[in-house]
């Protein structure tokens, strides 16, 4: 763990399940033998202080470039390589008064460029380096038709509640604009 290995890799190495490993980690943490990050569970965001225009813009960006709800998805995720688009989406989340400690970032990039790209994103988004999870390398044969200077960034905010609220807001926005003949279909 101190070397940065993920639980899945450690469990595989010792031929145990990730659940068994997680229970062992919890026991060691209770005894004070290791330190673990505490999960941040509060969801005190609000849609009250956001203008209709910003709400529509934010929800539309998420619907187009974000991950959709599924059985296993408990987070609002937004994936893109455009710094302006990522900045606008994060700005939308900030207008909701989210807990910024819950923001996690992940890059998909040529790992030789990782440090430079992380510094770039931190500066653009005004987030600490500690917001980054382990980066993923670009897959394939290494030849990219369109080289992405700062990679593809996944912005993740862990909140099933916010995810479902965004779906609800999307439906509200879209249903208001439907022509009468579509509402009956």
Coordinates of N, CA and C in Angstrom, one line a residue:
X1 N 0.8 -1.2 0.0 CA 0.0 0.0 0.0 C 0.9 1.3 0.0
X2 N 2.0 1.2 0.8 CA 2.8 2.4 0.8 C 3.5 2.7 -0.5
X3 N 3.6 1.6 -1.3 CA 4.2 1.8 -2.7 C 3.2 2.2 -3.7
X4 N 2.0 2.4 -3.3 CA 0.9 2.9 -4.2 C 0.1 1.9 -4.9
X5 N 0.3 0.6 -4.5 CA -0.5 -0.5 -5.2 C -1.9 -0.4 -4.8
X6 N -2.8 -0.7 -5.7 CA -4.3 -0.7 -5.5 C -4.7 -2.0 -4.8
X7 N -5.8 -2.0 -4.1 CA -6.3 -3.1 -3.4 C -6.4 -4.3 -4.3
X8 N -6.9 -4.1 -5.5 CA -7.1 -5.3 -6.4 C -5.8 -6.0 -6.7
X9 N -4.7 -5.2 -6.9 CA -3.4 -5.8 -7.2 C -2.9 -6.5 -6.0
X10 N -3.0 -5.9 -4.8 CA -2.5 -6.5 -3.6 C -3.3 -7.9 -3.3
X11 N -4.6 -7.8 -3.5 CA -5.4 -9.0 -3.3 C -5.0 -10.1 -4.2
X12 N -4.8 -9.8 -5.5 CA -4.4 -10.7 -6.5 C -3.1 -11.4 -6.1
X13 N -2.1 -10.5 -5.7 CA -0.8 -11.0 -5.3 C -0.8 -12.0 -4.2
X14 N -1.7 -11.8 -3.2 CA -1.8 -12.7 -2.1 C -2.9 -13.7 -2.2
X15 N -3.5 -13.8 -3.4 CA -4.6 -14.7 -3.8 C -5.7 -14.7 -2.8
X16 N -6.2 -13.5 -2.4 CA -7.4 -13.4 -1.6 C -8.3 -12.4 -2.3
X17 N -9.6 -12.4 -1.8 CA -10.6 -11.5 -2.4 C -10.3 -10.1 -2.0
X18 N -10.8 -9.1 -2.7 CA -10.6 -7.7 -2.3 C -11.4 -7.4 -1.1
X19 N -12.5 -8.1 -0.9 CA -13.3 -8.0 0.4 C -12.5 -8.4 1.6
X20 N -11.8 -9.5 1.5 CA -11.0 -10.0 2.6 C -9.9 -9.0 2.9
X21 N -9.3 -8.5 1.8 CA -8.2 -7.5 2.0 C -8.7 -6.3 2.7
X22 N -9.9 -5.8 2.2 CA -10.5 -4.6 2.8 C -10.8 -4.8 4.3
X23 N -11.3 -5.9 4.6 CA -11.5 -6.2 6.1 C -10.3 -6.2 6.9
X24 N -9.2 -6.7 6.3 CA -7.9 -6.7 7.0 C -7.4 -5.3 7.2
X25 N -7.5 -4.5 6.1 CA -7.1 -3.1 6.2 C -7.9 -2.4 7.2
X26 N -9.2 -2.6 7.3 CA -10.0 -1.9 8.3 C -9.5 -2.3 9.8
X27 N -9.2 -3.6 10.0 CA -8.7 -4.0 11.3 C -7.4 -3.4 11.6
X28 N -6.5 -3.3 10.7 CA -5.2 -2.7 10.9 C -5.4 -1.2 11.2
X29 N -6.3 -0.5 10.5 CA -6.5 0.9 10.7 C -7.1 1.1 12.1
X30 N -8.0 0.3 12.5 CA -8.6 0.4 13.9 C -7.5 0.3 15.0
X31 N -6.6 -0.6 14.7 CA -5.5 -0.8 15.7 C -4.4 0.3 15.6
X32 N -4.6 1.2 14.6 CA -3.6 2.3 14.4 C -2.3 1.9 13.7
X33 N -2.3 0.7 13.1 CA -1.1 0.2 12.4 C -0.9 0.8 11.1
X34 N -2.0 1.2 10.4 CA -1.9 1.9 9.1 C -2.9 3.1 9.1
X35 N -2.7 4.0 8.2 CA -3.6 5.1 8.0 C -4.4 4.9 6.7
X36 N -5.7 5.2 6.8 CA -6.5 5.1 5.6 C -7.3 6.4 5.4
X37 N -7.6 6.7 4.2 CA -8.4 7.9 3.9 C -9.8 7.7 4.4
X38 N -10.4 8.7 5.0 CA -11.8 8.6 5.4 C -12.7 9.1 4.2
X39 N -13.7 8.4 4.0 CA -14.7 8.7 2.9 C -15.5 9.9 3.4
X40 N -15.7 10.8 2.4 CA -16.5 12.0 2.7 C -17.9 11.8 2.2
X41 N -18.8 11.8 3.1 CA -20.2 11.3 2.7 C -21.2 12.5 2.6
X42 N -20.9 13.6 3.0 CA -21.9 14.7 3.0 C -22.2 15.2 1.6
X43 N -23.5 15.5 1.4 CA -24.0 16.0 0.2 C -24.8 17.2 0.4
X44 N -24.2 18.3 0.7 CA -24.9 19.6 1.1 C -24.9 20.6 -0.1
X45 N -24.9 20.1 -1.3 CA -25.1 20.9 -2.5 C -26.5 21.5 -2.5
X46 N -26.7 22.5 -3.3 CA -28.0 23.0 -3.5 C -28.2 23.6 -4.9
X47 N -29.4 23.5 -5.4 CA -29.7 24.1 -6.7 C -30.3 25.5 -6.6
X48 N -30.5 26.0 -5.3 CA -31.2 27.2 -5.0 C -30.6 28.4 -5.6
X49 N -29.2 28.5 -5.5 CA -28.5 29.7 -5.9 C -28.0 29.8 -7.3
X50 N -28.5 28.9 -8.2 CA -28.0 28.8 -9.5 C -29.1 29.4 -10.5
X51 N -28.6 30.2 -11.4 CA -29.6 30.8 -12.4 C -30.1 29.7 -13.3
X52 N -31.2 29.9 -13.9 CA -31.8 28.9 -14.9 C -30.9 28.7 -16.0
X53 N -30.2 29.7 -16.5 CA -29.3 29.6 -17.6 C -28.1 28.7 -17.3
X54 N -27.5 28.9 -16.1 CA -26.4 28.1 -15.6 C -26.8 26.6 -15.4
X55 N -28.0 26.5 -14.9 CA -28.5 25.1 -14.6 C -28.7 24.4 -15.9
X56 N -29.3 25.0 -16.9 CA -29.5 24.4 -18.2 C -28.1 24.1 -18.8
X57 N -27.2 25.0 -18.8 CA -25.8 24.8 -19.4 C -25.1 23.6 -18.7
X58 N -25.2 23.6 -17.3 CA -24.5 22.5 -16.6 C -25.1 21.2 -16.8
X59 N -26.4 21.1 -16.8 CA -27.1 19.8 -17.0 C -26.9 19.3 -18.4
X60 N -26.9 20.2 -19.4 CA -26.7 19.8 -20.8 C -25.3 19.3 -21.0
X61 N -24.3 20.0 -20.4 CA -22.9 19.6 -20.5 C -22.8 18.1 -20.0
X62 N -23.3 17.9 -18.8 CA -23.2 16.6 -18.1 C -23.9 15.6 -19.0
X63 N -25.1 15.9 -19.5 CA -25.9 14.9 -20.3 C -25.1 14.5 -21.5
X64 N -24.4 15.5 -22.1 CA -23.6 15.2 -23.4 C -22.3 14.5 -23.1
X65 N -21.6 14.9 -22.1 CA -20.2 14.4 -21.9 C -20.0 13.6 -20.6
X66 N -21.1 13.4 -19.8 CA -20.9 12.7 -18.5 C -21.4 11.3 -18.6
X67 N -21.1 10.6 -17.5 CA -21.6 9.2 -17.4 C -23.0 9.2 -16.9
X68 N -23.8 8.3 -17.4 CA -25.2 8.2 -17.1 C -25.4 7.2 -15.9
X69 N -26.5 7.3 -15.3 CA -26.8 6.4 -14.2 C -26.9 5.0 -14.6
X70 N -26.4 4.1 -13.8 CA -26.5 2.7 -14.0 C -26.5 2.0 -12.7
X71 N -26.7 0.7 -12.6 CA -26.7 0.0 -11.4 C -25.5 0.2 -10.5
X72 N -24.3 0.2 -11.2 CA -23.1 0.3 -10.4 C -22.5 1.8 -10.3
X73 N -23.1 2.7 -11.0 CA -22.6 4.1 -11.0 C -23.1 4.9 -9.8
X74 N -22.2 5.3 -9.0 CA -22.6 6.1 -7.8 C -22.0 7.5 -7.8
X75 N -21.5 7.9 -9.0 CA -20.8 9.2 -9.1 C -21.2 10.0 -10.3
X76 N -21.1 11.3 -10.2 CA -21.2 12.2 -11.4 C -19.8 12.2 -12.0
X77 N -19.7 11.8 -13.2 CA -18.4 11.9 -13.9 C -18.6 12.6 -15.2
X78 N -17.5 13.3 -15.6 CA -17.5 14.2 -16.8 C -16.1 13.9 -17.4
X79 N -16.1 13.5 -18.7 CA -14.9 13.1 -19.4 C -14.7 14.0 -20.6
X80 N -13.6 14.6 -20.7 CA -13.3 15.4 -21.9 C -11.8 15.8 -21.9
X81 N -11.4 16.2 -23.1 CA -10.0 16.7 -23.2 C -9.9 18.2 -23.4
X82 N -11.1 18.9 -23.5 CA -11.1 20.3 -23.7 C -11.1 21.0 -22.3
X83 N -10.0 21.7 -22.0 CA -9.9 22.4 -20.8 C -11.0 23.4 -20.5
X84 N -11.5 24.1 -21.5 CA -12.6 25.1 -21.4 C -13.9 24.4 -20.9
X85 N -14.2 23.3 -21.6 CA -15.4 22.5 -21.2 C -15.3 21.9 -19.8
X86 N -14.2 21.4 -19.5 CA -14.0 20.8 -18.1 C -14.1 22.0 -17.1
X87 N -13.5 23.1 -17.4 CA -13.6 24.3 -16.4 C -15.0 24.7 -16.2
X88 N -15.8 24.8 -17.3 CA -17.2 25.2 -17.2 C -18.0 24.2 -16.4
X89 N -17.7 22.9 -16.6 CA -18.5 21.9 -15.8 C -18.1 22.0 -14.3
X90 N -16.9 22.1 -14.0 CA -16.5 22.2 -12.6 C -17.0 23.5 -12.0
X91 N -17.1 24.6 -12.8 CA -17.6 25.8 -12.3 C -19.1 25.6 -12.0
X92 N -19.8 24.9 -12.8 CA -21.2 24.5 -12.6 C -21.4 23.8 -11.2
X93 N -20.5 22.8 -11.0 CA -20.6 22.0 -9.7 C -20.3 23.0 -8.6
X94 N -19.3 23.9 -8.7 CA -19.0 24.8 -7.7 C -20.2 25.7 -7.4
X95 N -20.9 26.1 -8.4 CA -22.1 27.0 -8.1 C -23.2 26.2 -7.3
X96 N -23.1 24.9 -7.4 CA -24.0 24.1 -6.5 C -23.6 24.0 -5.1
X97 N -22.4 24.5 -4.9 CA -21.8 24.5 -3.5 C -21.4 23.1 -3.1
X98 N -20.8 22.3 -4.0 CA -20.4 21.0 -3.7 C -19.2 21.0 -2.7
X99 N -18.9 19.9 -2.1 CA -17.8 19.7 -1.2 C -16.6 19.4 -2.1
X100 N -15.7 20.3 -2.3 CA -14.6 20.1 -3.3 C -13.6 19.0 -2.9
X101 N -13.6 18.6 -1.6 CA -12.7 17.5 -1.2 C -13.1 16.2 -1.8
X102 N -14.4 16.1 -2.4 CA -14.8 14.9 -3.0 C -14.5 14.8 -4.5
X103 N -13.9 15.9 -5.0 CA -13.5 15.9 -6.4 C -12.3 15.0 -6.6
X104 N -12.4 14.1 -7.6 CA -11.3 13.2 -8.0 C -11.0 13.4 -9.5
X105 N -9.8 13.4 -9.9 CA -9.4 13.6 -11.3 C -8.6 12.4 -11.7
X106 N -8.8 12.0 -12.9 CA -8.0 10.9 -13.5 C -7.6 11.2 -14.9
X107 N -6.4 11.1 -15.3 CA -5.9 11.4 -16.6 C -5.7 10.1 -17.4
X108 N -6.0 10.2 -18.7 CA -5.6 9.1 -19.7 C -4.7 9.9 -20.6
X109 N -3.4 9.5 -20.5 CA -2.3 10.2 -21.2 C -1.1 9.4 -21.4
X110 N -0.2 9.8 -22.3 CA 1.1 9.3 -22.4 C 1.8 9.5 -21.1
X111 N 2.1 8.5 -20.4 CA 2.6 8.6 -19.0 C 3.9 9.5 -18.9
X112 N 4.6 9.7 -20.0 CA 5.8 10.6 -20.0 C 5.4 12.0 -19.8
X113 N 4.1 12.3 -20.1 CA 3.6 13.7 -20.1 C 2.7 13.9 -18.8
X114 N 2.6 12.9 -18.0 CA 1.7 12.9 -16.8 C 1.9 14.1 -15.9
X115 N 3.1 14.3 -15.4 CA 3.4 15.3 -14.4 C 3.0 16.7 -15.0
X116 N 3.5 17.0 -16.2 CA 3.2 18.2 -16.9 C 1.7 18.5 -17.0
X117 N 1.0 17.4 -17.4 CA -0.4 17.5 -17.6 C -1.2 17.8 -16.3
X118 N -0.7 17.1 -15.3 CA -1.4 17.3 -13.9 C -1.2 18.7 -13.5
X119 N 0.0 19.3 -13.6 CA 0.2 20.6 -13.2 C -0.7 21.6 -14.0
X120 N -0.8 21.3 -15.3 CA -1.7 22.1 -16.2 C -3.1 22.1 -15.7
X121 N -3.7 20.9 -15.5 CA -5.0 20.8 -15.0 C -5.2 21.4 -13.6
X122 N -4.3 21.3 -12.7 CA -4.4 21.9 -11.4 C -4.5 23.4 -11.5
X123 N -3.7 24.0 -12.4 CA -3.7 25.4 -12.6 C -5.0 25.9 -13.2
X124 N -5.4 25.3 -14.2 CA -6.6 25.7 -15.0 C -7.9 25.5 -14.1
X125 N -7.9 24.4 -13.3 CA -9.1 24.1 -12.5 C -9.0 24.6 -11.1
X126 N -7.9 25.1 -10.7 CA -7.7 25.5 -9.3 C -8.0 24.4 -8.3
X127 N -7.3 23.3 -8.5 CA -7.5 22.1 -7.6 C -6.1 21.7 -7.1
X128 N -6.0 21.0 -6.0 CA -4.7 20.6 -5.5 C -4.3 19.3 -6.3
X129 N -3.0 19.0 -6.3 CA -2.4 17.8 -7.0 C -3.0 16.6 -6.3
X130 N -3.3 16.7 -5.0 CA -3.9 15.5 -4.3 C -5.2 15.1 -4.8
X131 N -5.8 15.8 -5.7 CA -7.1 15.5 -6.3 C -7.0 14.4 -7.4
X132 N -5.7 14.1 -7.8 CA -5.5 13.1 -8.9 C -5.4 11.7 -8.4
X133 N -6.1 10.8 -9.0 CA -5.9 9.4 -8.9 C -4.8 9.0 -9.9
X134 N -4.5 7.7 -9.8 CA -3.5 7.1 -10.7 C -3.9 7.3 -12.2
X135 N -3.0 7.8 -13.0 CA -3.4 8.0 -14.4 C -3.4 6.7 -15.2
X136 N -4.1 6.7 -16.3 CA -4.1 5.5 -17.2 C -3.3 5.9 -18.5
X137 N -2.6 4.9 -19.0 CA -1.9 5.2 -20.3 C -2.9 5.1 -21.5
X138 N -2.6 5.8 -22.5 CA -3.4 5.6 -23.7 C -3.1 4.2 -24.2
X139 N -4.2 3.6 -24.6 CA -4.1 2.2 -25.1 C -3.9 2.2 -26.6
X140 N -3.6 1.0 -27.1 CA -3.4 0.9 -28.6 C -2.0 0.8 -29.0
X141 N -1.7 1.1 -30.2 CA -0.3 0.8 -30.7 C 0.6 2.0 -30.5
X142 N 0.2 3.0 -29.7 CA 1.0 4.1 -29.4 C 1.0 5.2 -30.4
X143 N 0.3 5.0 -31.5 CA 0.2 6.0 -32.5 C -1.1 6.6 -32.4
X144 N -1.2 7.9 -32.1 CA -2.5 8.6 -32.0 C -2.7 9.5 -33.2
X145 N -3.9 9.4 -33.8 CA -4.2 10.3 -34.9 C -4.2 11.7 -34.4
X146 N -4.8 11.9 -33.3 CA -4.9 13.3 -32.7 C -4.3 13.3 -31.3
X147 N -3.1 13.8 -31.3 CA -2.3 13.8 -30.0 C -3.0 14.8 -29.1
X148 N -3.3 14.4 -27.9 CA -3.9 15.3 -26.9 C -2.8 15.7 -25.9
X149 N -2.5 17.0 -26.0 CA -1.4 17.6 -25.3 C -1.5 17.3 -23.8
X150 N -2.7 17.5 -23.2 CA -2.9 17.3 -21.8 C -3.8 16.1 -21.5
X151 N -4.0 15.2 -22.4 CA -4.7 14.0 -22.1 C -6.2 14.2 -22.1
X152 N -6.9 13.1 -21.7 CA -8.3 13.1 -21.5 C -8.5 13.1 -20.0
X153 N -9.3 14.0 -19.5 CA -9.5 14.1 -18.0 C -10.9 13.6 -17.6
X154 N -10.9 12.8 -16.6 CA -12.2 12.4 -16.0 C -12.3 13.1 -14.7
X155 N -13.4 13.9 -14.6 CA -13.7 14.6 -13.3 C -14.8 13.8 -12.6
X156 N -14.5 13.4 -11.4 CA -15.5 12.5 -10.7 C -15.9 13.2 -9.4
X157 N -17.2 13.2 -9.2 CA -17.7 13.6 -7.9 C -18.6 12.5 -7.3
X158 N -18.2 11.9 -6.3 CA -18.9 10.8 -5.7 C -20.2 11.2 -5.0
X159 N -21.3 11.0 -5.6 CA -22.6 11.3 -5.0 C -23.7 10.8 -5.9
X160 N -24.3 9.7 -5.4 CA -25.4 9.0 -6.1 C -26.6 10.0 -6.1
X161 N -26.7 10.7 -5.0 CA -27.9 11.7 -4.8 C -27.8 12.8 -5.9
X162 N -26.6 13.4 -6.1 CA -26.4 14.4 -7.1 C -26.6 13.8 -8.5
X163 N -26.2 12.6 -8.7 CA -26.4 11.9 -10.0 C -27.9 11.8 -10.3
X164 N -28.6 11.4 -9.4 CA -30.1 11.2 -9.6 C -30.8 12.6 -9.7
X165 N -30.3 13.6 -9.0 CA -30.8 15.0 -9.1 C -30.6 15.5 -10.5
X166 N -29.4 15.3 -11.0 CA -29.1 15.7 -12.4 C -30.0 15.1 -13.4
X167 N -30.3 13.8 -13.2 CA -31.2 13.1 -14.1 C -32.6 13.8 -14.0
X168 N -33.0 14.1 -12.8 CA -34.3 14.7 -12.6 C -34.4 16.1 -13.3
X169 N -33.3 16.9 -13.1 CA -33.3 18.2 -13.7 C -33.3 18.1 -15.2
X170 N -32.5 17.1 -15.8 CA -32.5 16.9 -17.2 C -33.9 16.6 -17.7
X171 N -34.7 15.8 -17.0 CA -36.0 15.4 -17.5 C -36.9 16.7 -17.4
X172 N -36.8 17.5 -16.3 CA -37.6 18.7 -16.2 C -37.3 19.6 -17.4
X173 N -36.1 19.8 -17.6 CA -35.7 20.8 -18.7 C -36.2 20.3 -20.1
X174 N -36.0 19.0 -20.3 CA -36.4 18.5 -21.7 C -37.9 18.4 -21.8
X175 N -38.6 18.0 -20.8 CA -40.1 17.9 -20.9 C -40.8 19.2 -21.1
X176 N -40.2 20.3 -20.6 CA -40.8 21.6 -20.8 C -40.8 22.1 -22.2
X177 N -39.8 21.6 -23.0 CA -39.7 22.0 -24.4 C -40.3 21.1 -25.4
X178 N -41.0 20.1 -25.0 CA -41.6 19.1 -25.9 C -42.9 19.7 -26.6
X179 N -43.0 19.5 -27.9 CA -44.2 19.9 -28.5 C -45.4 19.1 -28.0
X180 N -46.6 19.6 -28.1 CA -47.8 18.9 -27.6 C -47.9 17.5 -28.2
X181 N -47.7 17.4 -29.5 CA -47.9 16.1 -30.1 C -46.9 15.0 -29.6
X182 N -45.7 15.4 -29.1 CA -44.8 14.4 -28.6 C -45.1 14.0 -27.1
X183 N -45.8 14.8 -26.4 CA -46.1 14.5 -25.0 C -47.1 13.3 -24.9
X184 N -47.9 13.2 -25.9 CA -48.9 12.1 -25.9 C -48.4 10.8 -26.4
X185 N -47.2 10.8 -27.1 CA -46.6 9.6 -27.7 C -46.2 8.6 -26.7

